[in-house]
mmCIF file of C-alpha atoms and ligand atoms in Angstrom:
data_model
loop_
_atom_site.group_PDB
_atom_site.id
_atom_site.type_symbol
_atom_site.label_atom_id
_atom_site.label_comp_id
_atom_site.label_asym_id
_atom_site.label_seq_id
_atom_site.Cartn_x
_atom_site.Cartn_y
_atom_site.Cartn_z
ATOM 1 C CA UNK Q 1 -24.684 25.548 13.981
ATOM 2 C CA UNK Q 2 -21.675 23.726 14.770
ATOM 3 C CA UNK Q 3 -18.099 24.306 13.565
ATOM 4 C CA UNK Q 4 -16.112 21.964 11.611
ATOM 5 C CA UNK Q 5 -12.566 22.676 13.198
ATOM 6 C CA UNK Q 6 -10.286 21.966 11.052
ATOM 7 C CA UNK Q 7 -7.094 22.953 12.612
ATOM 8 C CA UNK Q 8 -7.900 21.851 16.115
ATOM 9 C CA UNK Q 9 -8.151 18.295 14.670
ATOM 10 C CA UNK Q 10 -5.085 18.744 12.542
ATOM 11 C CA UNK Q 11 -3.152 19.610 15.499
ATOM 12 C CA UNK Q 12 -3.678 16.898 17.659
ATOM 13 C CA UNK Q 13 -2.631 14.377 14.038
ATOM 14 C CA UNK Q 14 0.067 16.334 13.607
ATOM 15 C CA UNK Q 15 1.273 15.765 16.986
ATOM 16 C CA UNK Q 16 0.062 11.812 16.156
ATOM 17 C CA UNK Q 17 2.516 11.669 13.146
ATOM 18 C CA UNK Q 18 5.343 13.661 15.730
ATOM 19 C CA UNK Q 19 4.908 11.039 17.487
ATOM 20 C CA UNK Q 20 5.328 7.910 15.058
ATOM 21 C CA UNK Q 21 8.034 9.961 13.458
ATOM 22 C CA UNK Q 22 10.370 9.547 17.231
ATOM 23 C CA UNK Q 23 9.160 5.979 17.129
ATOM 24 C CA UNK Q 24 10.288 5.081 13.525
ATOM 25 C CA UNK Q 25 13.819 6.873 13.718
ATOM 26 C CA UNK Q 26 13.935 5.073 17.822
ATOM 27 C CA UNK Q 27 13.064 1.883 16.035
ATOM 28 C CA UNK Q 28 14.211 1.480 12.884
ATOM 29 C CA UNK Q 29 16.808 4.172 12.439
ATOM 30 C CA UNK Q 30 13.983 5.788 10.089
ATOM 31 C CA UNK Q 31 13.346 9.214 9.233
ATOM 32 C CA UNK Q 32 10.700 9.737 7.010
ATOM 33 C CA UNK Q 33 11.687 12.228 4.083
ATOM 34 C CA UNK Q 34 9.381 14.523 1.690
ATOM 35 C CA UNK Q 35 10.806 16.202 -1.051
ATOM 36 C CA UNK Q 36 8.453 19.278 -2.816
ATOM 37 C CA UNK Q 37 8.729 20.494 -6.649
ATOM 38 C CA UNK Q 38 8.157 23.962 -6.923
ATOM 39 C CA UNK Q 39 8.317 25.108 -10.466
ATOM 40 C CA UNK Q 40 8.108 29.047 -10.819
ATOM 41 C CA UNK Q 41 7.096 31.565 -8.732
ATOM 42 C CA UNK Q 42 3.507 31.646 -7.813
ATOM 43 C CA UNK Q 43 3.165 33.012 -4.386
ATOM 44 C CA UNK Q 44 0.315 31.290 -3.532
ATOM 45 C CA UNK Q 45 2.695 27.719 -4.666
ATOM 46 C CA UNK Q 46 5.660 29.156 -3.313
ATOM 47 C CA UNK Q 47 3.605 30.305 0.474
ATOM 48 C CA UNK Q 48 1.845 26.714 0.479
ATOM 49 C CA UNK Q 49 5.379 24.917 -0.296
ATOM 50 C CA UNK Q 50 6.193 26.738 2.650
ATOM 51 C CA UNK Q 51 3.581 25.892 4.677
ATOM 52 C CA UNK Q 52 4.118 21.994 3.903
ATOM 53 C CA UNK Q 53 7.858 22.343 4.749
ATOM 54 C CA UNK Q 54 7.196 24.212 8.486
ATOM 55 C CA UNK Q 55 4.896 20.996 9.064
ATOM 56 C CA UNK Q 56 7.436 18.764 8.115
ATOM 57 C CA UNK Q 57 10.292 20.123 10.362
ATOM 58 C CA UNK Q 58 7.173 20.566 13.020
ATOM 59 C CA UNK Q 59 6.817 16.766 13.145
ATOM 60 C CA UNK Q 60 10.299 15.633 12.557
ATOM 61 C CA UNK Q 61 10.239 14.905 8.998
ATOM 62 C CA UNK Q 62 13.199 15.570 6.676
ATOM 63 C CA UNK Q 63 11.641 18.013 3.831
ATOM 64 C CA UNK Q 64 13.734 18.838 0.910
ATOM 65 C CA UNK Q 65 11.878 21.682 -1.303
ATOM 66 C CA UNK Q 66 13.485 21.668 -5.298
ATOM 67 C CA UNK Q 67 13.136 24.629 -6.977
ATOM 68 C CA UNK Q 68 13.223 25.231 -10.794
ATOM 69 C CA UNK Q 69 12.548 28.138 -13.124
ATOM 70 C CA UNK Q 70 9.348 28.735 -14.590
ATOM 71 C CA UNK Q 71 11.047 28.065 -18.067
ATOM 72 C CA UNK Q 72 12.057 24.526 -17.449
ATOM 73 C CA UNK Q 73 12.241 21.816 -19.057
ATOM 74 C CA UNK Q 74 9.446 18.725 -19.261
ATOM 75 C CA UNK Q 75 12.457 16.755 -19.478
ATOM 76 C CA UNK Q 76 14.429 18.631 -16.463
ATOM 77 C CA UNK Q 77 11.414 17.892 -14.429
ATOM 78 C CA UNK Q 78 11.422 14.454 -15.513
ATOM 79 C CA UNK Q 79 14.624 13.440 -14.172
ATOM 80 C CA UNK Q 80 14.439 15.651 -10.669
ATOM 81 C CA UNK Q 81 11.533 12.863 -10.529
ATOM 82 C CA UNK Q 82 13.462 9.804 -11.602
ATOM 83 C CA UNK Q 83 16.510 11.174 -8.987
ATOM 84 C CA UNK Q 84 14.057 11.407 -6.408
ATOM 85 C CA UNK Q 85 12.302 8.203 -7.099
ATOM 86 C CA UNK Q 86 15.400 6.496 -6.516
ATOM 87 C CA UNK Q 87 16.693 8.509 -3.741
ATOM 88 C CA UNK Q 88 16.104 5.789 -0.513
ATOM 89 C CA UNK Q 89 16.050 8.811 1.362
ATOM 90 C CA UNK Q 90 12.873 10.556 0.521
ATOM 91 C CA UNK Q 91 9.618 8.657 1.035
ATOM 92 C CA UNK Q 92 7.049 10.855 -0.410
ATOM 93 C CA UNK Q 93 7.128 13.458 -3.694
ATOM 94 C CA UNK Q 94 5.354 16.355 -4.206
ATOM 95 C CA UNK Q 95 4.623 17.948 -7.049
ATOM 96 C CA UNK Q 96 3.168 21.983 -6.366
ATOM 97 C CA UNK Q 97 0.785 22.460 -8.913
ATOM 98 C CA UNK Q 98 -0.325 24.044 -10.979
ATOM 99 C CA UNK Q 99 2.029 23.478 -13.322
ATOM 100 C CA UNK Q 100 3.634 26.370 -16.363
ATOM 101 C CA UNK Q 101 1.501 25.575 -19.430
ATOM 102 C CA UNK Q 102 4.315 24.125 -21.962
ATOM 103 C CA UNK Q 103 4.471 21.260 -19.164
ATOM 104 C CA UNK Q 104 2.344 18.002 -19.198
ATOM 105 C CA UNK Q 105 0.884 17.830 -15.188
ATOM 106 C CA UNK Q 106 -0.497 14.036 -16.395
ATOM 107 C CA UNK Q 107 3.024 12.969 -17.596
ATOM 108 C CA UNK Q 108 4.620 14.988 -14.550
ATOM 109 C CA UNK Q 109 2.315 13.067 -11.905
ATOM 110 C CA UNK Q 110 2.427 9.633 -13.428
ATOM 111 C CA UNK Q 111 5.887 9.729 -13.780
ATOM 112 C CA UNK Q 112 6.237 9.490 -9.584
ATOM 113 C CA UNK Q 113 6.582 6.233 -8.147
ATOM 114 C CA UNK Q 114 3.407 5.324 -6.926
ATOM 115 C CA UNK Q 115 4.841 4.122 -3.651
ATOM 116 C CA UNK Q 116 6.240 7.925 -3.524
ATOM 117 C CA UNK Q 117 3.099 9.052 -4.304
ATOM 118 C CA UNK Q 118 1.853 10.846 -0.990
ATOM 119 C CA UNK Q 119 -0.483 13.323 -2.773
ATOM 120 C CA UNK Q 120 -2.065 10.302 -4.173
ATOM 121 C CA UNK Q 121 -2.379 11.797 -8.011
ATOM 122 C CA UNK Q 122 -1.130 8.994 -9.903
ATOM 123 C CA UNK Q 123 -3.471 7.031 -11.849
ATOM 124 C CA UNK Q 124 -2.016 3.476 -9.317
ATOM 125 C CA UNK Q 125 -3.694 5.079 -6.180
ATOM 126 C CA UNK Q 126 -6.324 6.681 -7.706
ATOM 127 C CA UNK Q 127 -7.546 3.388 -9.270
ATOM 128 C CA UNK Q 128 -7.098 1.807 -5.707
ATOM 129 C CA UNK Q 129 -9.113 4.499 -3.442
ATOM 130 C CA UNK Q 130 -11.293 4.134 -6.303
ATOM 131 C CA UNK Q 131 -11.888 0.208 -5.892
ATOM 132 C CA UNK Q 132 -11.334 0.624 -1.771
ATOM 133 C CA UNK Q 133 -8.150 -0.980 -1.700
ATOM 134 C CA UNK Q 134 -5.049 0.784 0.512
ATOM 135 C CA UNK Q 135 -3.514 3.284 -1.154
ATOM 136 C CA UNK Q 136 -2.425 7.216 -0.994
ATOM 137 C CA UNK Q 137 -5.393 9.067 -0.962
ATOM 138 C CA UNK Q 138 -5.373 12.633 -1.644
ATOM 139 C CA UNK Q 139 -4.796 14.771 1.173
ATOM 140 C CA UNK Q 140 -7.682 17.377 0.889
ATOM 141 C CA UNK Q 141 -10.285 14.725 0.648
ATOM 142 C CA UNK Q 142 -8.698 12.340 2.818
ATOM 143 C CA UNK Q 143 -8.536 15.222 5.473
ATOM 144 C CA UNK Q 144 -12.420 16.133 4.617
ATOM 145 C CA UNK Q 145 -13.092 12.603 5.280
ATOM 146 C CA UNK Q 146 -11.348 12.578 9.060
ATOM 147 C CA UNK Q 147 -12.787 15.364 9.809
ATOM 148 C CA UNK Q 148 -16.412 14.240 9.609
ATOM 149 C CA UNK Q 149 -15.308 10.904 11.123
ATOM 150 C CA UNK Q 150 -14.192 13.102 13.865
ATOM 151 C CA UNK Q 151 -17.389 14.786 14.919
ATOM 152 C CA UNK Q 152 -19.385 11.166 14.474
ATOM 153 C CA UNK Q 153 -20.589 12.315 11.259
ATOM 154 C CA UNK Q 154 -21.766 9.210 9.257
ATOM 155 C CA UNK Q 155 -22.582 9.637 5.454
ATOM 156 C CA UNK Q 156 -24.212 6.470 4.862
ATOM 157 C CA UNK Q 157 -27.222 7.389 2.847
ATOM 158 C CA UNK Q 158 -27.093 10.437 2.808
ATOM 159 C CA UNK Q 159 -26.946 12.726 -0.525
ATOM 160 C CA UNK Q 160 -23.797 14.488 -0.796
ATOM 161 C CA UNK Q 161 -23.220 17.164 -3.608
ATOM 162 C CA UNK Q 162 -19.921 17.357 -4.338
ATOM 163 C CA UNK Q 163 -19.203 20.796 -6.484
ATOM 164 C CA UNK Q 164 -15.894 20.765 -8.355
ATOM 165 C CA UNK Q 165 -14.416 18.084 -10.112
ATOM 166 C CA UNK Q 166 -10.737 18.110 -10.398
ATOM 167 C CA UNK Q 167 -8.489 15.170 -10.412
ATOM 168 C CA UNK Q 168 -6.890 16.691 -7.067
ATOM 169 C CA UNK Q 169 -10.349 17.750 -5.227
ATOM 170 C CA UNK Q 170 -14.005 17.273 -6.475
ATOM 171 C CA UNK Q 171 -13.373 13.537 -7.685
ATOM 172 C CA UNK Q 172 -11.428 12.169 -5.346
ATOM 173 C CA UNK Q 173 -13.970 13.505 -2.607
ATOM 174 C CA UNK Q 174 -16.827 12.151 -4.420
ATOM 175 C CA UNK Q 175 -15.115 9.035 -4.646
ATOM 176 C CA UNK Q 176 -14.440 9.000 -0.856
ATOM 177 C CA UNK Q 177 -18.075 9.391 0.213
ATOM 178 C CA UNK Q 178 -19.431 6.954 -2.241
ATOM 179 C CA UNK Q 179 -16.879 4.401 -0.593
ATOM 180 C CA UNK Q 180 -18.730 5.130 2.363
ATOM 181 C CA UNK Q 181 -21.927 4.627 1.183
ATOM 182 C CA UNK Q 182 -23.507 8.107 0.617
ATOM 183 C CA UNK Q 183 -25.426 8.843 -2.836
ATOM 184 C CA UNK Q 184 -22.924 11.472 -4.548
ATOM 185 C CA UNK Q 185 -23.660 14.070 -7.241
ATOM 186 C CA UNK Q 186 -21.138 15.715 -8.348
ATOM 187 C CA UNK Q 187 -21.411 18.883 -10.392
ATOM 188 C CA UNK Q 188 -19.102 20.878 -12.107
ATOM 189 C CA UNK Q 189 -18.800 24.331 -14.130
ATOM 190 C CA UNK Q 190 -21.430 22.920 -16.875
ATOM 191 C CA UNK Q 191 -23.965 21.791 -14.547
ATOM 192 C CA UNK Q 192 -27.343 22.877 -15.383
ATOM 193 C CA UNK Q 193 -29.245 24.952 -11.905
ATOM 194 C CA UNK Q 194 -26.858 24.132 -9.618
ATOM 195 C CA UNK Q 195 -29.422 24.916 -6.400
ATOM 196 C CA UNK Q 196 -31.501 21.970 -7.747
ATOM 197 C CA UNK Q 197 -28.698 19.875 -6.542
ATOM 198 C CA UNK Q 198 -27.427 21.856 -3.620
ATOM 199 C CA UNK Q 199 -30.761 22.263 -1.921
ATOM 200 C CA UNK Q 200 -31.501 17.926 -2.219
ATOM 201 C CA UNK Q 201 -28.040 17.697 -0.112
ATOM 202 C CA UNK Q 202 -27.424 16.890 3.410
ATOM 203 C CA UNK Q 203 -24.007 17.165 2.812
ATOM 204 C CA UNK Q 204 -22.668 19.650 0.336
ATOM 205 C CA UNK Q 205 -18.463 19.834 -0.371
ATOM 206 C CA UNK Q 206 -17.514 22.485 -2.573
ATOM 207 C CA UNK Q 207 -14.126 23.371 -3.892
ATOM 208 C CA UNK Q 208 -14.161 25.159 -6.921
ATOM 209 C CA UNK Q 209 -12.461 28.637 -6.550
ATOM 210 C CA UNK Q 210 -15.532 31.269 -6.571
ATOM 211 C CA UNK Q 211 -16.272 33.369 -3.825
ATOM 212 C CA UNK Q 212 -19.828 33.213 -2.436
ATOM 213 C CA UNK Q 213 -20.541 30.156 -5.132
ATOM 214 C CA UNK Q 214 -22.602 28.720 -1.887
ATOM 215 C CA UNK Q 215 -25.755 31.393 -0.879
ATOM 216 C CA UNK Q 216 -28.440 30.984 1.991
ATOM 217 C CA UNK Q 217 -31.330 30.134 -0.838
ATOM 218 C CA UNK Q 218 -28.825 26.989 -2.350
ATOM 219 C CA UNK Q 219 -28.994 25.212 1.159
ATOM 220 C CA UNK Q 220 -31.708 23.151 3.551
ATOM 221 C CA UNK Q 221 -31.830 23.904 7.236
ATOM 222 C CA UNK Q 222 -29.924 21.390 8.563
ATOM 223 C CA UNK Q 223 -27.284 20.336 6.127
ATOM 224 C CA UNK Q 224 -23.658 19.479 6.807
ATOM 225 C CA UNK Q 225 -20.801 22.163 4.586
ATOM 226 C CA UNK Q 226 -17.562 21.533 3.467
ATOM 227 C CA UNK Q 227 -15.785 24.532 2.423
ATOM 228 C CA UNK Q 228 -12.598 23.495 0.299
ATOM 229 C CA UNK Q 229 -12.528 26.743 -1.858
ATOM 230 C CA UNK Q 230 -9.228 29.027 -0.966
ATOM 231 C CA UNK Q 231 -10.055 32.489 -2.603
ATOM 232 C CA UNK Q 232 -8.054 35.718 -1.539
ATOM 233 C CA UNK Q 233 -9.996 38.924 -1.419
ATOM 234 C CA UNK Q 234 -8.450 42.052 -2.719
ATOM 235 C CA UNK Q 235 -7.917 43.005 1.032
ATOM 236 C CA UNK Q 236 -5.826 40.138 1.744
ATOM 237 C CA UNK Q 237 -8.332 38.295 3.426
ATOM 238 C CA UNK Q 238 -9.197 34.307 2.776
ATOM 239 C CA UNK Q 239 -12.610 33.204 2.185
ATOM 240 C CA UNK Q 240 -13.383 29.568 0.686
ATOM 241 C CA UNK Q 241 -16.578 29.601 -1.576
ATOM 242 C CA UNK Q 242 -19.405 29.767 0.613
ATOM 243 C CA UNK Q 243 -21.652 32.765 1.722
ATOM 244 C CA UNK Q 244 -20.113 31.799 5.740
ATOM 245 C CA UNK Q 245 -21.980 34.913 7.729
ATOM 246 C CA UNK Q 246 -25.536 34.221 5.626
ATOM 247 C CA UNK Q 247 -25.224 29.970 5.034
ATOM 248 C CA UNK Q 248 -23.910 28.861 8.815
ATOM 249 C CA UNK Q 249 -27.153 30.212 10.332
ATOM 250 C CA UNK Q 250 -28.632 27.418 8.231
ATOM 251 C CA UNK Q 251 -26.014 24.293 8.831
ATOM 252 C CA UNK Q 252 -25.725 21.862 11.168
ATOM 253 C CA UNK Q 253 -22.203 21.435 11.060
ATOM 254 C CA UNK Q 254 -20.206 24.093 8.774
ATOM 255 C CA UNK Q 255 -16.157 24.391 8.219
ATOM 256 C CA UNK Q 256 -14.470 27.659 8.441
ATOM 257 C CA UNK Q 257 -12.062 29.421 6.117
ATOM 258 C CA UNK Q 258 -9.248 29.393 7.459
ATOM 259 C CA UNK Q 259 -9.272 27.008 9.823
ATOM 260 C CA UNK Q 260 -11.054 24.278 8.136
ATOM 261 C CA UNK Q 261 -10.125 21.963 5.337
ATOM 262 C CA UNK Q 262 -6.760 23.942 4.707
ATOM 263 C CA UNK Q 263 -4.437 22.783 8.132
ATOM 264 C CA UNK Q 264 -6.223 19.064 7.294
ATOM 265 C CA UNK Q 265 -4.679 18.663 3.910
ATOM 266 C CA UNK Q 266 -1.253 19.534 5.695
ATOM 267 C CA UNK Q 267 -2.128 17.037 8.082
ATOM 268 C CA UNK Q 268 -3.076 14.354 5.681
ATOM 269 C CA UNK Q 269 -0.037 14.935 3.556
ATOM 270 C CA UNK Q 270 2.005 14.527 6.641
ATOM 271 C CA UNK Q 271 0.263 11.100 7.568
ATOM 272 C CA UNK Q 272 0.834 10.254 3.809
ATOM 273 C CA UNK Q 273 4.185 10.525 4.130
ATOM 274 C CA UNK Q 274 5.018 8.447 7.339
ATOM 275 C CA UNK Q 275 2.196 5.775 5.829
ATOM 276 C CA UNK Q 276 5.471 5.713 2.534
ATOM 277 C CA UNK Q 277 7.962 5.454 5.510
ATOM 278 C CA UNK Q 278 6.670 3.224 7.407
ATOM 279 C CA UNK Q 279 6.423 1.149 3.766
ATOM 280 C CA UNK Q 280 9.736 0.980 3.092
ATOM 281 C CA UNK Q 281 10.589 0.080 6.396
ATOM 282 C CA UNK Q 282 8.336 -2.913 5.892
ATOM 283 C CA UNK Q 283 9.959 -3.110 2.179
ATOM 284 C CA UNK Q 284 13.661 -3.647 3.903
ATOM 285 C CA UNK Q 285 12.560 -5.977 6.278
ATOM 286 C CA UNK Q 286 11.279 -7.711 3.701
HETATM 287 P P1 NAD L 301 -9.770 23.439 -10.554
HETATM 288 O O1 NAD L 301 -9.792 24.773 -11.206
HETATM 289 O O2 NAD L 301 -8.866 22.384 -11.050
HETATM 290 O O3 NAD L 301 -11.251 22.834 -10.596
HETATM 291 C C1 NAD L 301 -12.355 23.618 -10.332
HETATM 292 C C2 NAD L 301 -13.610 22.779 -10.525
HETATM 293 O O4 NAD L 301 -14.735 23.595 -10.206
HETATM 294 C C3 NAD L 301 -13.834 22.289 -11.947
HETATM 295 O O5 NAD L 301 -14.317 20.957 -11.917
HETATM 296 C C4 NAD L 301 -14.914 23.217 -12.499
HETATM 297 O O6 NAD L 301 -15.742 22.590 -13.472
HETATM 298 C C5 NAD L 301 -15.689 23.533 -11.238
HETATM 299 N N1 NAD L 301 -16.378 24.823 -11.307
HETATM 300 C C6 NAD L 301 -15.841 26.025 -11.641
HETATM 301 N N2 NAD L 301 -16.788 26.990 -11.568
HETATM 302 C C7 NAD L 301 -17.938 26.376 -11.182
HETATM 303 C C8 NAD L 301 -19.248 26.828 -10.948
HETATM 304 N N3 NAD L 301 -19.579 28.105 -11.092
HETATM 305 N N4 NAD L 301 -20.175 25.921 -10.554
HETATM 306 C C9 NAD L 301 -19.855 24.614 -10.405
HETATM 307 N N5 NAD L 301 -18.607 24.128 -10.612
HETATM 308 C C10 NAD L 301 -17.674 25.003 -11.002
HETATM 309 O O7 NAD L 301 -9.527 23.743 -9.009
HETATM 310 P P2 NAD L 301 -9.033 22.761 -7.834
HETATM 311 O O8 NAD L 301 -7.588 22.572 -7.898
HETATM 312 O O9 NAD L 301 -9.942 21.574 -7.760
HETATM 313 O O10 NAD L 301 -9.341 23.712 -6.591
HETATM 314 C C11 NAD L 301 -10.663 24.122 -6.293
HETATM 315 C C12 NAD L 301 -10.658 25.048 -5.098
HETATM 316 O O11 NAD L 301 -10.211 24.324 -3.971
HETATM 317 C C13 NAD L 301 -9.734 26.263 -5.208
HETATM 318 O O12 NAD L 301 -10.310 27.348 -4.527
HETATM 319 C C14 NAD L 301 -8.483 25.809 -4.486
HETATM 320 O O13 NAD L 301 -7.750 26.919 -3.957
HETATM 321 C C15 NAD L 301 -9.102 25.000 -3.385
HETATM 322 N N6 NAD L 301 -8.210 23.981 -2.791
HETATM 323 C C16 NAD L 301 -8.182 23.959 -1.442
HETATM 324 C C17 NAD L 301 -7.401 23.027 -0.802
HETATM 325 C C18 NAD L 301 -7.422 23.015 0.676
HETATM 326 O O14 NAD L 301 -6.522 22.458 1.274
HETATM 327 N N7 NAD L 301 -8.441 23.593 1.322
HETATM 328 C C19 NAD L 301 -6.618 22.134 -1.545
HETATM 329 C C20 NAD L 301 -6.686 22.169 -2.939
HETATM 330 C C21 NAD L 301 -7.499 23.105 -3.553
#
């Protein structure tokens, strides 16, 4: 069993994007700028808001984090956006989800510029990852994706079970490895015997949100696992959604929780945001 290490990798891009940060503001006077919605006060939102901003300052980009009541407005959150969009300072916007229930997350997340987009939720970039054409691709997927590309893992042809489908994880991902040529099922809460799936996979990527989803039985000796699930015991303790002590055993290559697909999605989001810099640099010199 191999490890997938996540944060090793994400290191050595974060010190990557450090480094085209100098050369942007050396060269063009350019600092690349993310600004973060938080709306309410989740913990979870509020500690991975915090999270995104430390990387940020890590790698020299200007983070601005805007933070709004749990009672506001659609409306109120609707022209933060429009400021922002229009602010020539900020490159990328993030929107924390999830989002208070009286708010529309669709009308939220299309309502970004889609050249601001560096989460990659807006129906623009999803339609263009979708058709392989350059765009903002999520960051938890996209970071997935480097990460097998990193230990020479091709999935041409291979059968990939994908388990979630969110807008923000499961589809996206599938997405991804069908672009590269892999034969993708992707299940979701309604699927029918999930093993039946699971155990035909070389590759399985789950991120749904249930602790031990993945057991020994569900997986063939050999196969390649993606842990995206984040799930916080009662003791404090993170765990993603895979059996790790009783499935690794089994794998060939296996991510950890922590230290797998979480510090890539920081990464990613990071490398987003100088790909919107570098953009608008490209936009003024136009
Ligand atoms: P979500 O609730 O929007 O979607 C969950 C998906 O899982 C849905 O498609 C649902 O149908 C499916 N599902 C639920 N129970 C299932 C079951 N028993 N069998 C099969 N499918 C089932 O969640 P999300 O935003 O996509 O996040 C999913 C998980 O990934 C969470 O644990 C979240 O914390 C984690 N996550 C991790 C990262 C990271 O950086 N590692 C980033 C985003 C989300």
């Amino acid at each position: 069993m191999n490890i997938l290490d996540g944060k090793a990798l994400s290191i050595k891009i974060k010190e990557e994007v450090k480094f085209e940060v100098k050369k942007l503001q050396e060269d063009e006077q350019i600092t690349p700028g993310l600004a973060v919605l938080l709306v309410g006060a989740d913990p979870a939102s509020a500690a991975y808001v915090g999270m995104k901003s430390k990387a940020c300052r890590g790698a020299g980009i200007y983070s601005l984090v805007h933070e709004m009541p749990e009672t506001i407005t659609e409306a109120s959150i609707l022209d933060t956006i429009h400021m922002m969009n229009t602010n020539p300072n900020i490159d990328g916007i993030l929107v924390q989800l999830p989002l208070p229930p009286h708010v529309n997350t669709t009308l939220i997340l299309e309502a970004i510029d889609p050249k601001k987009d560096v989460d990659g939720f807006h129906a623009y970039n999803i339609g263009r990852v979708t058709t392989k054409l350059d765009a903002f691709i999520p960051a938890t997927p996209y970071g997935v994706m480097e990460l097998l590309k990193e230990y020479n893992i091709d999935v041409k042809g291979k059968n990939a079970c994908v388990i979630g489908a969110s807008n923000i994880v499961g589809k996206p991902m599938g997405t991804l490895l069908l672009n590269k040529d892999a034969t993708v099922t992707t299940c979701n809460i309604h699927t029918k015997n999930l093993k039946e799936h699971t155990l035909l996979a070389d590759i399985i990527c789950v991120g749904v949100g249930v602790v031990n989803l993945i057991t020994e039985d569900m997986v063939k000796e050999g196969a390649i696992i993606v842990d995206i699930g984040i799930n916080r015991l009662d003791d404090g303790k993170l765990v993603g959604d895979v059996d790790f002590k009783n499935v690794s055993p089994k794998c060939a290559y296996i991510t950890p929780v922590p230290g797998g697909v979480g510090p890539m999605t920081i990464a990613m989001l990071l490398k987003n945001t100088v790909k919107a810099a570098k953009q608008r640099k490209e936009r003024l010199n136009a």
